[in-house]
CSV table of C-alpha atoms and ligand atoms in Angstrom, one decimal:
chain,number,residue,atom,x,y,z
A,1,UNK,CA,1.9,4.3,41.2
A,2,UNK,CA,-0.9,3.1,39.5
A,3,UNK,CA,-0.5,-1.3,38.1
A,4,UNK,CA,-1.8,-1.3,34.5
A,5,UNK,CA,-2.0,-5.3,35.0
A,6,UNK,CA,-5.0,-7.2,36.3
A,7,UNK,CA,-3.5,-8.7,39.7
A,8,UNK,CA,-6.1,-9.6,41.6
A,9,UNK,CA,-10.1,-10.1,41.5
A,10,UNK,CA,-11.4,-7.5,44.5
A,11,UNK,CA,-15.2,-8.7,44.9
A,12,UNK,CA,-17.5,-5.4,45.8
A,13,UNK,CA,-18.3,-4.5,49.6
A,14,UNK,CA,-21.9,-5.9,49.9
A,15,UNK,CA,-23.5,-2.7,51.3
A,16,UNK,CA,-22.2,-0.9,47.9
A,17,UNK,CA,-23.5,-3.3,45.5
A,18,UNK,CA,-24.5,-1.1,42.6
A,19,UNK,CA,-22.3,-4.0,40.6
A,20,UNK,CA,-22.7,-7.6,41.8
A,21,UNK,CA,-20.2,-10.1,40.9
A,22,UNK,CA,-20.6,-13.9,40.7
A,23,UNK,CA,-17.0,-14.5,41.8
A,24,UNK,CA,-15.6,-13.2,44.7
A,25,UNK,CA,-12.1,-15.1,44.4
A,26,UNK,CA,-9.4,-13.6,45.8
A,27,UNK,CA,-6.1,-14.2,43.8
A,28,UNK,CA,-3.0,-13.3,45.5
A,29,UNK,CA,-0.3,-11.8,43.4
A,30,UNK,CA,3.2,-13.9,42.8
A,31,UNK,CA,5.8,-12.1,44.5
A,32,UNK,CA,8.2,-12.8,41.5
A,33,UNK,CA,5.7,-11.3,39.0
A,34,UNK,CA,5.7,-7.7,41.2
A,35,UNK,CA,9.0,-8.0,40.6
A,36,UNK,CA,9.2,-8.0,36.8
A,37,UNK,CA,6.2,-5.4,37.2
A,38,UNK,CA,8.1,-3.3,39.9
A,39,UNK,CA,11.7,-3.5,39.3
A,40,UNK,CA,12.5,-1.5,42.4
A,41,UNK,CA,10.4,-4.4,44.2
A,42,UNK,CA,11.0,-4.8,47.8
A,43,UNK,CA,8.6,-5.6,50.4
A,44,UNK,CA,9.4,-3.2,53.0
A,45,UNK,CA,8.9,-0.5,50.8
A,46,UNK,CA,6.1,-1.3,48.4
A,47,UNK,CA,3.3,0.7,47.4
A,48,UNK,CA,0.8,-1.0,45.3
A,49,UNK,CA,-2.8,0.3,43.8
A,50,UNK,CA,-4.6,-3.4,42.6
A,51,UNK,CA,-7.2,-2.5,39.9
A,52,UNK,CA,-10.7,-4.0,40.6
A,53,UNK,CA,-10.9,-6.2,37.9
A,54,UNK,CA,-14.7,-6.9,37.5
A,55,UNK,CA,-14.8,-7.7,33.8
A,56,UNK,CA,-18.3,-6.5,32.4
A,57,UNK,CA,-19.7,-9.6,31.4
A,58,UNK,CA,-19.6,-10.9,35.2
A,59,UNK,CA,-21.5,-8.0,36.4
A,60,UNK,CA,-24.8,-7.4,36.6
A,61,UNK,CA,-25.6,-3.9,36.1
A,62,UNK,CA,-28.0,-2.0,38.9
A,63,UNK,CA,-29.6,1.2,38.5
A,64,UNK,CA,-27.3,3.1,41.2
A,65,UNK,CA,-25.5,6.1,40.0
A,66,UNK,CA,-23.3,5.6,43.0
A,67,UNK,CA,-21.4,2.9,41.1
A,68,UNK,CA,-17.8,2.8,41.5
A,69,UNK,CA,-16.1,2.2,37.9
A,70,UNK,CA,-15.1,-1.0,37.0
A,71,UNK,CA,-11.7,-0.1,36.9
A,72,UNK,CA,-12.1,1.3,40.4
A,73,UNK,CA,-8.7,1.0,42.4
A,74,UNK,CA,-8.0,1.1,45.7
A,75,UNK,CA,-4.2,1.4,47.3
A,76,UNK,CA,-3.4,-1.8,49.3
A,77,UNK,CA,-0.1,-0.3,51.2
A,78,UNK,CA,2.2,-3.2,51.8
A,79,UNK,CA,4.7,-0.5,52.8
A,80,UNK,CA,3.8,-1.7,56.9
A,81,UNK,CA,0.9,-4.0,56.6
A,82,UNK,CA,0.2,-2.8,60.1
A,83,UNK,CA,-0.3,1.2,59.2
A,84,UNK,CA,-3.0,3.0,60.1
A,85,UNK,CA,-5.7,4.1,57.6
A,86,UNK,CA,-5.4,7.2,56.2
A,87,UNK,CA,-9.3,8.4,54.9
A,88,UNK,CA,-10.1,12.1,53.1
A,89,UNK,CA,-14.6,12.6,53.5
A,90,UNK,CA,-15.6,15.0,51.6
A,91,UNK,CA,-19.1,16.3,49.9
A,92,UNK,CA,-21.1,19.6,49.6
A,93,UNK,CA,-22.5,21.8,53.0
A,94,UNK,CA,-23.9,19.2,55.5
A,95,UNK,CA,-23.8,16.4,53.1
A,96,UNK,CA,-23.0,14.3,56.3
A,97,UNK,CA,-19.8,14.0,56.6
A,98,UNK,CA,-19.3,15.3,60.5
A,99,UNK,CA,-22.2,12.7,61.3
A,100,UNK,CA,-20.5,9.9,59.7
A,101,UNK,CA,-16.9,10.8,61.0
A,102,UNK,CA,-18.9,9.8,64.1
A,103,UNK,CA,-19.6,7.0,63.1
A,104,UNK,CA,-16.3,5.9,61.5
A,105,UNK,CA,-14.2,7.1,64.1
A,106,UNK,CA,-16.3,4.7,66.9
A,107,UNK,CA,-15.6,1.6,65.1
A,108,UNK,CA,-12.4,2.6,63.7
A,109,UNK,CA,-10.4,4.3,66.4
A,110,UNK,CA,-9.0,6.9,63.5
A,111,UNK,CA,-8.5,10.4,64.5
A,112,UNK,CA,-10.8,13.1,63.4
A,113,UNK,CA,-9.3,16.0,61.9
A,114,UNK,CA,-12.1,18.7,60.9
A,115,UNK,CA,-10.4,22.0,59.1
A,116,UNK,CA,-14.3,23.6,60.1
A,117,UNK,CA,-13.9,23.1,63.7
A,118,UNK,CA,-10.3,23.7,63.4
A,119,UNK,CA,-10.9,26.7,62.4
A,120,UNK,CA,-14.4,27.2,64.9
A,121,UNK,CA,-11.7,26.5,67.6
A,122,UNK,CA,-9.5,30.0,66.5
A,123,UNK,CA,-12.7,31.3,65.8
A,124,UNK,CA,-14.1,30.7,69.6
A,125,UNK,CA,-10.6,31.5,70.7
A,126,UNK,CA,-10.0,34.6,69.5
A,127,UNK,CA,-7.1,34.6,67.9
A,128,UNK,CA,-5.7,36.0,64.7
A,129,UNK,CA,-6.4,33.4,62.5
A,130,UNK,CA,-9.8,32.8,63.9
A,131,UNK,CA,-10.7,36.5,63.4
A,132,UNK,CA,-9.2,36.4,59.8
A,133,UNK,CA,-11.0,33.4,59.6
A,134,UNK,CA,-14.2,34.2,60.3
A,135,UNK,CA,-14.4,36.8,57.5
A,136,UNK,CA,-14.6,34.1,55.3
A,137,UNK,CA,-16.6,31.9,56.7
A,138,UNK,CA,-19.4,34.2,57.1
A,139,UNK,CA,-19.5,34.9,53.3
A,140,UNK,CA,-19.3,31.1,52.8
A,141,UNK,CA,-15.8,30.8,51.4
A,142,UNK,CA,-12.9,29.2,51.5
A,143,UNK,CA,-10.8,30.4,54.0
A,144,UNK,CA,-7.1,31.5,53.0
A,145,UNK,CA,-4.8,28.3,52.4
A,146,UNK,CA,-1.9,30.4,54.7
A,147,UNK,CA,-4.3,29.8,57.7
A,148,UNK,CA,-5.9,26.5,56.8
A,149,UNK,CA,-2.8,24.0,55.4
A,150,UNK,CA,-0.4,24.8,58.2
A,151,UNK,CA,-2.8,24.4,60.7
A,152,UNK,CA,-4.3,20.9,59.3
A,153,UNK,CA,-0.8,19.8,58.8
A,154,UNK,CA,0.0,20.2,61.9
A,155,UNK,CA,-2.6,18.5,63.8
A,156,UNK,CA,-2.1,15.8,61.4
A,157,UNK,CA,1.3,15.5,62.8
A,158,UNK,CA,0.7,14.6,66.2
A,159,UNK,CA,1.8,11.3,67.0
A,160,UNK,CA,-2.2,10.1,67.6
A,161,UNK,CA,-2.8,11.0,64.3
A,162,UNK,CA,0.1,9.2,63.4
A,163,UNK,CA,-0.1,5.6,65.5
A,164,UNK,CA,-3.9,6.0,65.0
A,165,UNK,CA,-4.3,6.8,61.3
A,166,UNK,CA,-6.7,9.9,60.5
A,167,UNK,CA,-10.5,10.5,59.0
A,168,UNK,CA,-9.7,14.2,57.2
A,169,UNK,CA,-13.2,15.8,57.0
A,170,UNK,CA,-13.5,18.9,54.7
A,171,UNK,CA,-9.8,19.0,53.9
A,172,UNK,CA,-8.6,19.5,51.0
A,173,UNK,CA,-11.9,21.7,49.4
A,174,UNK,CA,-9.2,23.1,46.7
A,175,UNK,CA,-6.3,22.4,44.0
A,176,UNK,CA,-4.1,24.2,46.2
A,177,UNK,CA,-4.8,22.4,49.2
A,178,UNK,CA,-4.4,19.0,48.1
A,179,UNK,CA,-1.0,19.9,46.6
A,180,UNK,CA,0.0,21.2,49.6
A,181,UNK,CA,-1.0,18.2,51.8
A,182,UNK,CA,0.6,15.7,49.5
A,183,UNK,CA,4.2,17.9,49.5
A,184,UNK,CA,3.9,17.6,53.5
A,185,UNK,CA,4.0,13.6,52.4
A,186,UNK,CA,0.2,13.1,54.0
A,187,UNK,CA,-1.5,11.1,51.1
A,188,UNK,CA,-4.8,9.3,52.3
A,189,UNK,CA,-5.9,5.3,50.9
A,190,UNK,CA,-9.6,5.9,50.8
A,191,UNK,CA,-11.2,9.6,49.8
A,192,UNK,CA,-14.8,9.3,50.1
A,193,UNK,CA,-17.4,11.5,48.5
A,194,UNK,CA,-20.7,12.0,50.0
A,195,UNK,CA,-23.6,12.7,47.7
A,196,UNK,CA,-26.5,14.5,48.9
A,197,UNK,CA,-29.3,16.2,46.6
A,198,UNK,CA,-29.1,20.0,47.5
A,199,UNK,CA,-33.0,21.1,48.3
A,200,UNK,CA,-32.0,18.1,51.1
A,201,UNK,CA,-29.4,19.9,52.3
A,202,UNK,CA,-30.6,23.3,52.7
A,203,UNK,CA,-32.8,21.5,55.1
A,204,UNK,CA,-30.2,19.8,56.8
A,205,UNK,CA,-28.0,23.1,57.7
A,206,UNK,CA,-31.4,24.7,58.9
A,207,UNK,CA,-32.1,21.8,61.6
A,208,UNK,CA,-28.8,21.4,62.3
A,209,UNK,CA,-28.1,21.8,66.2
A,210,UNK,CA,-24.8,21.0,68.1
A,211,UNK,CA,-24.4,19.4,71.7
A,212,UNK,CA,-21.5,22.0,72.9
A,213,UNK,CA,-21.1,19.5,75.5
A,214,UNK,CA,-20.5,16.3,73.6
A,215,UNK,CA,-19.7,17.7,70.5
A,216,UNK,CA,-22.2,15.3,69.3
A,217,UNK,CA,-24.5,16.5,65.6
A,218,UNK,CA,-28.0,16.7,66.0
A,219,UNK,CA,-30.4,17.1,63.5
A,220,UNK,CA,-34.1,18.7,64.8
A,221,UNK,CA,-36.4,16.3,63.0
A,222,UNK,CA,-34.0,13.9,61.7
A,223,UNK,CA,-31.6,13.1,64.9
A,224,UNK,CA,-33.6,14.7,67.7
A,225,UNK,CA,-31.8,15.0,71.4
A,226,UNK,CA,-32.3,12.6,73.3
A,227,UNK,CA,-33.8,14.4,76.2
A,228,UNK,CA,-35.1,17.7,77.4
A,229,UNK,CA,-31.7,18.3,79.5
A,230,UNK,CA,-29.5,18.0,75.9
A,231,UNK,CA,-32.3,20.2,73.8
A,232,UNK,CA,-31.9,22.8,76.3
A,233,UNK,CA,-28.3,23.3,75.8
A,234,UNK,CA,-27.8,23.1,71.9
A,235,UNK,CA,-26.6,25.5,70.0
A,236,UNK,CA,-26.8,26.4,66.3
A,237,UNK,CA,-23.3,27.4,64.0
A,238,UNK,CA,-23.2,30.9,62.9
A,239,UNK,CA,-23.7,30.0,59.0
A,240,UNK,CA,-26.0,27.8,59.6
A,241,UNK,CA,-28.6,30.1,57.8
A,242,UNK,CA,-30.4,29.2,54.4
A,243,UNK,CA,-28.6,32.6,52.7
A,244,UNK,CA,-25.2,31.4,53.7
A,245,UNK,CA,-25.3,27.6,53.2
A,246,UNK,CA,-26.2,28.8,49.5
A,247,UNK,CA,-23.2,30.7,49.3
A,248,UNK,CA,-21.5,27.5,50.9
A,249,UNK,CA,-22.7,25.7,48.1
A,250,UNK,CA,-21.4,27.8,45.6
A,251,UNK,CA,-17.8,27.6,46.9
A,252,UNK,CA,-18.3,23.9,46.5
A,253,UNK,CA,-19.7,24.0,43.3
A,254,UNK,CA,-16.6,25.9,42.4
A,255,UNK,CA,-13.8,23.8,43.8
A,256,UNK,CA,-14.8,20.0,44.1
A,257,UNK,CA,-14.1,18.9,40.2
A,258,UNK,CA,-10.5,20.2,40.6
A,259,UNK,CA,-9.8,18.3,44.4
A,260,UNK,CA,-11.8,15.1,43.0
A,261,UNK,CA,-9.2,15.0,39.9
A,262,UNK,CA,-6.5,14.8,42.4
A,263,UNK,CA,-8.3,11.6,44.0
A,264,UNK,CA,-9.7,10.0,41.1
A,265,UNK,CA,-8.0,6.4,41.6
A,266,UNK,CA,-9.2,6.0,45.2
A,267,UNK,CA,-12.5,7.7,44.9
A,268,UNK,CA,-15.6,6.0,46.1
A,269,UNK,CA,-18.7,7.6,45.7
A,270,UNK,CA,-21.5,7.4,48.8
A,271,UNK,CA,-25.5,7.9,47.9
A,272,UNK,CA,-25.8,9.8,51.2
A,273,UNK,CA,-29.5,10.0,50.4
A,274,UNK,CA,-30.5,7.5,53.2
A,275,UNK,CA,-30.9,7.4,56.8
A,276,UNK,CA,-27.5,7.6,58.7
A,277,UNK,CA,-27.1,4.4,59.4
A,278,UNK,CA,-27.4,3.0,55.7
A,279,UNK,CA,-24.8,6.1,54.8
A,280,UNK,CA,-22.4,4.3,57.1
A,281,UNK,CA,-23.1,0.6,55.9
A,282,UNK,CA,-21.9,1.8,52.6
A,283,UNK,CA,-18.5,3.4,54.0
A,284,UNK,CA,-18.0,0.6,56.4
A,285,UNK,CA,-18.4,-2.1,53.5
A,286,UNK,CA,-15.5,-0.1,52.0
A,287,UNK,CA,-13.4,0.6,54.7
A,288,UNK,CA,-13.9,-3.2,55.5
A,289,UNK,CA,-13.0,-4.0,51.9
A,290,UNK,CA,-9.8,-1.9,52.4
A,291,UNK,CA,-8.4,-3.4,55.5
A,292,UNK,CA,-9.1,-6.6,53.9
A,293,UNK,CA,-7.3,-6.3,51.0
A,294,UNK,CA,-4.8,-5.3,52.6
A,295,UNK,CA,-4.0,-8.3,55.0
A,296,UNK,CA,-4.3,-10.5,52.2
A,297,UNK,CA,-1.9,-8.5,50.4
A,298,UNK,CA,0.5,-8.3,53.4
A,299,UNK,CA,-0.1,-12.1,53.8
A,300,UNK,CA,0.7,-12.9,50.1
A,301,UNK,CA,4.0,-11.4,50.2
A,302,UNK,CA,5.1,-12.8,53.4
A,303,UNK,CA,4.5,-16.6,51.8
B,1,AP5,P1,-17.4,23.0,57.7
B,1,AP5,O1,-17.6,23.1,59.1
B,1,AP5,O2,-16.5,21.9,57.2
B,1,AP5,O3,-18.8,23.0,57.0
B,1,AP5,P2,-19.3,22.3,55.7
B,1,AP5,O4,-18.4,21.7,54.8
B,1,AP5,O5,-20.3,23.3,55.2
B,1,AP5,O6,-20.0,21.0,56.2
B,1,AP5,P3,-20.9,20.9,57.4
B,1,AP5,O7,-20.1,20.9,58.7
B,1,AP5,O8,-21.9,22.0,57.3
B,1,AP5,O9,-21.7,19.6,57.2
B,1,AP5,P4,-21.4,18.1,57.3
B,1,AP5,O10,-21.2,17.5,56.0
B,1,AP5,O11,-20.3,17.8,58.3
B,1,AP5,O12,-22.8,17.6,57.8
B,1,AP5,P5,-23.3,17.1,59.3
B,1,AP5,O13,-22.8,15.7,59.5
B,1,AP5,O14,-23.0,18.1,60.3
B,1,AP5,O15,-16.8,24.4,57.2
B,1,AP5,C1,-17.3,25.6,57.6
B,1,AP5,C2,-16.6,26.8,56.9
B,1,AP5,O16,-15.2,26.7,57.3
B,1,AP5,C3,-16.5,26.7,55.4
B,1,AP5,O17,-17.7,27.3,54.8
B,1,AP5,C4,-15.2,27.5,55.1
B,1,AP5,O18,-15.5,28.9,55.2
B,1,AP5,C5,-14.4,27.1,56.3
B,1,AP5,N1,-13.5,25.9,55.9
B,1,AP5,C6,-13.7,24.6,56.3
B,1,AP5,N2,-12.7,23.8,55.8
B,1,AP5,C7,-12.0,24.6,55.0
B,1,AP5,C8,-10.9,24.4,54.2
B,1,AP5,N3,-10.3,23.2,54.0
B,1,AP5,N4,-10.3,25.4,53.5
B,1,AP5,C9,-10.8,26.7,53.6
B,1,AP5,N5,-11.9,27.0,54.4
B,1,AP5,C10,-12.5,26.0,55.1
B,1,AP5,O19,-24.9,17.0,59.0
B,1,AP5,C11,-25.6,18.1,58.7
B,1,AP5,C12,-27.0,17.9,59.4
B,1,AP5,O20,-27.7,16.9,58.7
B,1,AP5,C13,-27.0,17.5,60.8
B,1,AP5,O21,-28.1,18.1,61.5
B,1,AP5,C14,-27.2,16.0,60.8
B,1,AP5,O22,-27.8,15.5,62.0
B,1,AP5,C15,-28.0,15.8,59.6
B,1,AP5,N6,-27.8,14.6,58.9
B,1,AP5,C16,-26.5,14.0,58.7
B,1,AP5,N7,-26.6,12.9,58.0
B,1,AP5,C17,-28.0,12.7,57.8
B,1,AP5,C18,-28.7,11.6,57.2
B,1,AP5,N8,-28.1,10.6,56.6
B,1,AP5,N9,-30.1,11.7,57.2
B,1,AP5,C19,-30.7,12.8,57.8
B,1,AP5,N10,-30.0,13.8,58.4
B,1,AP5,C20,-28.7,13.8,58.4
């Protein structure tokens, strides 16, 4: 449910500041005015999305296309102020986003849910689905959604998903997808889009290496191994190649408008242009943002 009325000022996460504002008073909402605005109102089982409400005359424009809109909102769940986040990452063929689940998931304990190496698993197993599978994954599309939903819904419903929250990486990549998730009753707080200039992607998928031992991404001139022992063992992803990340691209190309008009009202869009660690700084501003707002919120209502 989306709030139409200005409750609170939410101040921009620094490492995001394509907008600066000269305020960054927080202004907790009355509980007796969610009433009027919620007449179903009850704090157990709220759900509330606050609207940023950065008026344009206190901000200060910047030359970032990254910016979120003013009217930005992000859902500050007062259903259990304790819940785990729930975050979607999402963006184009080796836009980052296995990298930065790294990264996330080290300081924020969520659990990583991959559908690619979800589906590299049946792949590597052997099995029906991973056969199927890897059909389309050679060709660079989307595999079918009668192999893919059932089998992210599921890990999604193990209880460490559950008690830990989750970090969904390349899930949903369709219309069909997204419905699905949200039926199963799996609706993430944050979905984060990574932005990534494509000629610098082609050359990401072609230095792309993978530690089969750690699982860990490295990248041969922009994350080298750390030593001779892990360069020996790394091994490359089957469509890794420049002729199939293009038609990677293409099924991205395809699909992303229709799963980012699903997400629109938690959106935040990540110049993942930089070096890794700047990538992250953005997110974690967010992220930080998030949790943030919603203690307050959880705070507010308790008074
Ligand atoms: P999937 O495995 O999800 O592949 P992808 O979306 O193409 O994304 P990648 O894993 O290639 O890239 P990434 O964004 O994680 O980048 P990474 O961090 O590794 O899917 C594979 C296939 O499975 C699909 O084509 C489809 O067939 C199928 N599939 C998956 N999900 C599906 C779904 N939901 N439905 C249907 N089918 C599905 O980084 C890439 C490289 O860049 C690395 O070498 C890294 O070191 C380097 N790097 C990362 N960040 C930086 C940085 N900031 N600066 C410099 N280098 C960097």
């Amino acid at each position: 449910m989306a709030c139409g009325v200005n409750l609170w000022t939410i101040p921009q996460p620094k490492p995001q500041s394509s907008y600066s504002s000269s305020s960054s008073s927080l202004k907790p909402p009355l509980t007796s005015q969610l009433s009027l605005l919620f007449p179903n109102f009850n704090n157990s089982t709220l759900s509330l999305r606050f609207h940023t409400t950065l008026s344009r005359s206190r901000l200060t424009k910047s030359h970032s296309p990254n910016a979120p809109p003013p009217h930005f909102m992000v859902m500050a769940s007062t259903k259990n102020p304790g819940e785990a986040l729930k975050i979607m990452i999402s963006g184009a063929p080796a836009s980052g986003k296995g990298t930065q689940c790294e990264l996330i998931t080290q300081k924020y304990s969520l659990v990583h849910v991959a559908a690619g190496d979800l589906l590299r698993a049946e792949v590597a197993a052997g099995s029906d689905n991973g056969r199927q599978a890897k059909e389309f994954m050679e060709k660079g599309q989307l595999v079918p959604d009668e192999i893919v939903v059932m089998m992210v819904k599921e890990r999604l419903s193990l209880p460490d998903a559950e008690e830990n929250g989750w970090l969904l990486d390349g899930y949903p990549r369709s219309l069909s997808q997204a419905t699905a998730l949200k039926k199963f009753g799996f609706e993430p707080d944050l979905f984060i889009l990574l932005e990534v200039p494509e000629d610098i992607l082609v050359e990401r998928v072609i230095g792309r290496r993978l530690d089969p031992v750690t699982g860990k991404i490295y990248h041969l001139k922009y994350s080298p191994p750390e030593t001779e022992e892990i360069a020996a063992r790394l091994t490359q992803r089957f469509d890794d190649t420049e002729e199939k990340v293009k038609l990677r691209l293409r099924t991205h190309h395809q699909n992303v408008e229709a799963v980012l008009s699903m997400f629109k009202d938690i959106t935040v869009k990540i110049d993942g242009n930089g070096s890794k660690e700047d990538v992250f700084a953005q997110i974690d501003g967010w992220l930080t943002k998030l949790l943030e707002q919603r203690k307050a919120t959880s705070e507010s209502l308790a008074a």
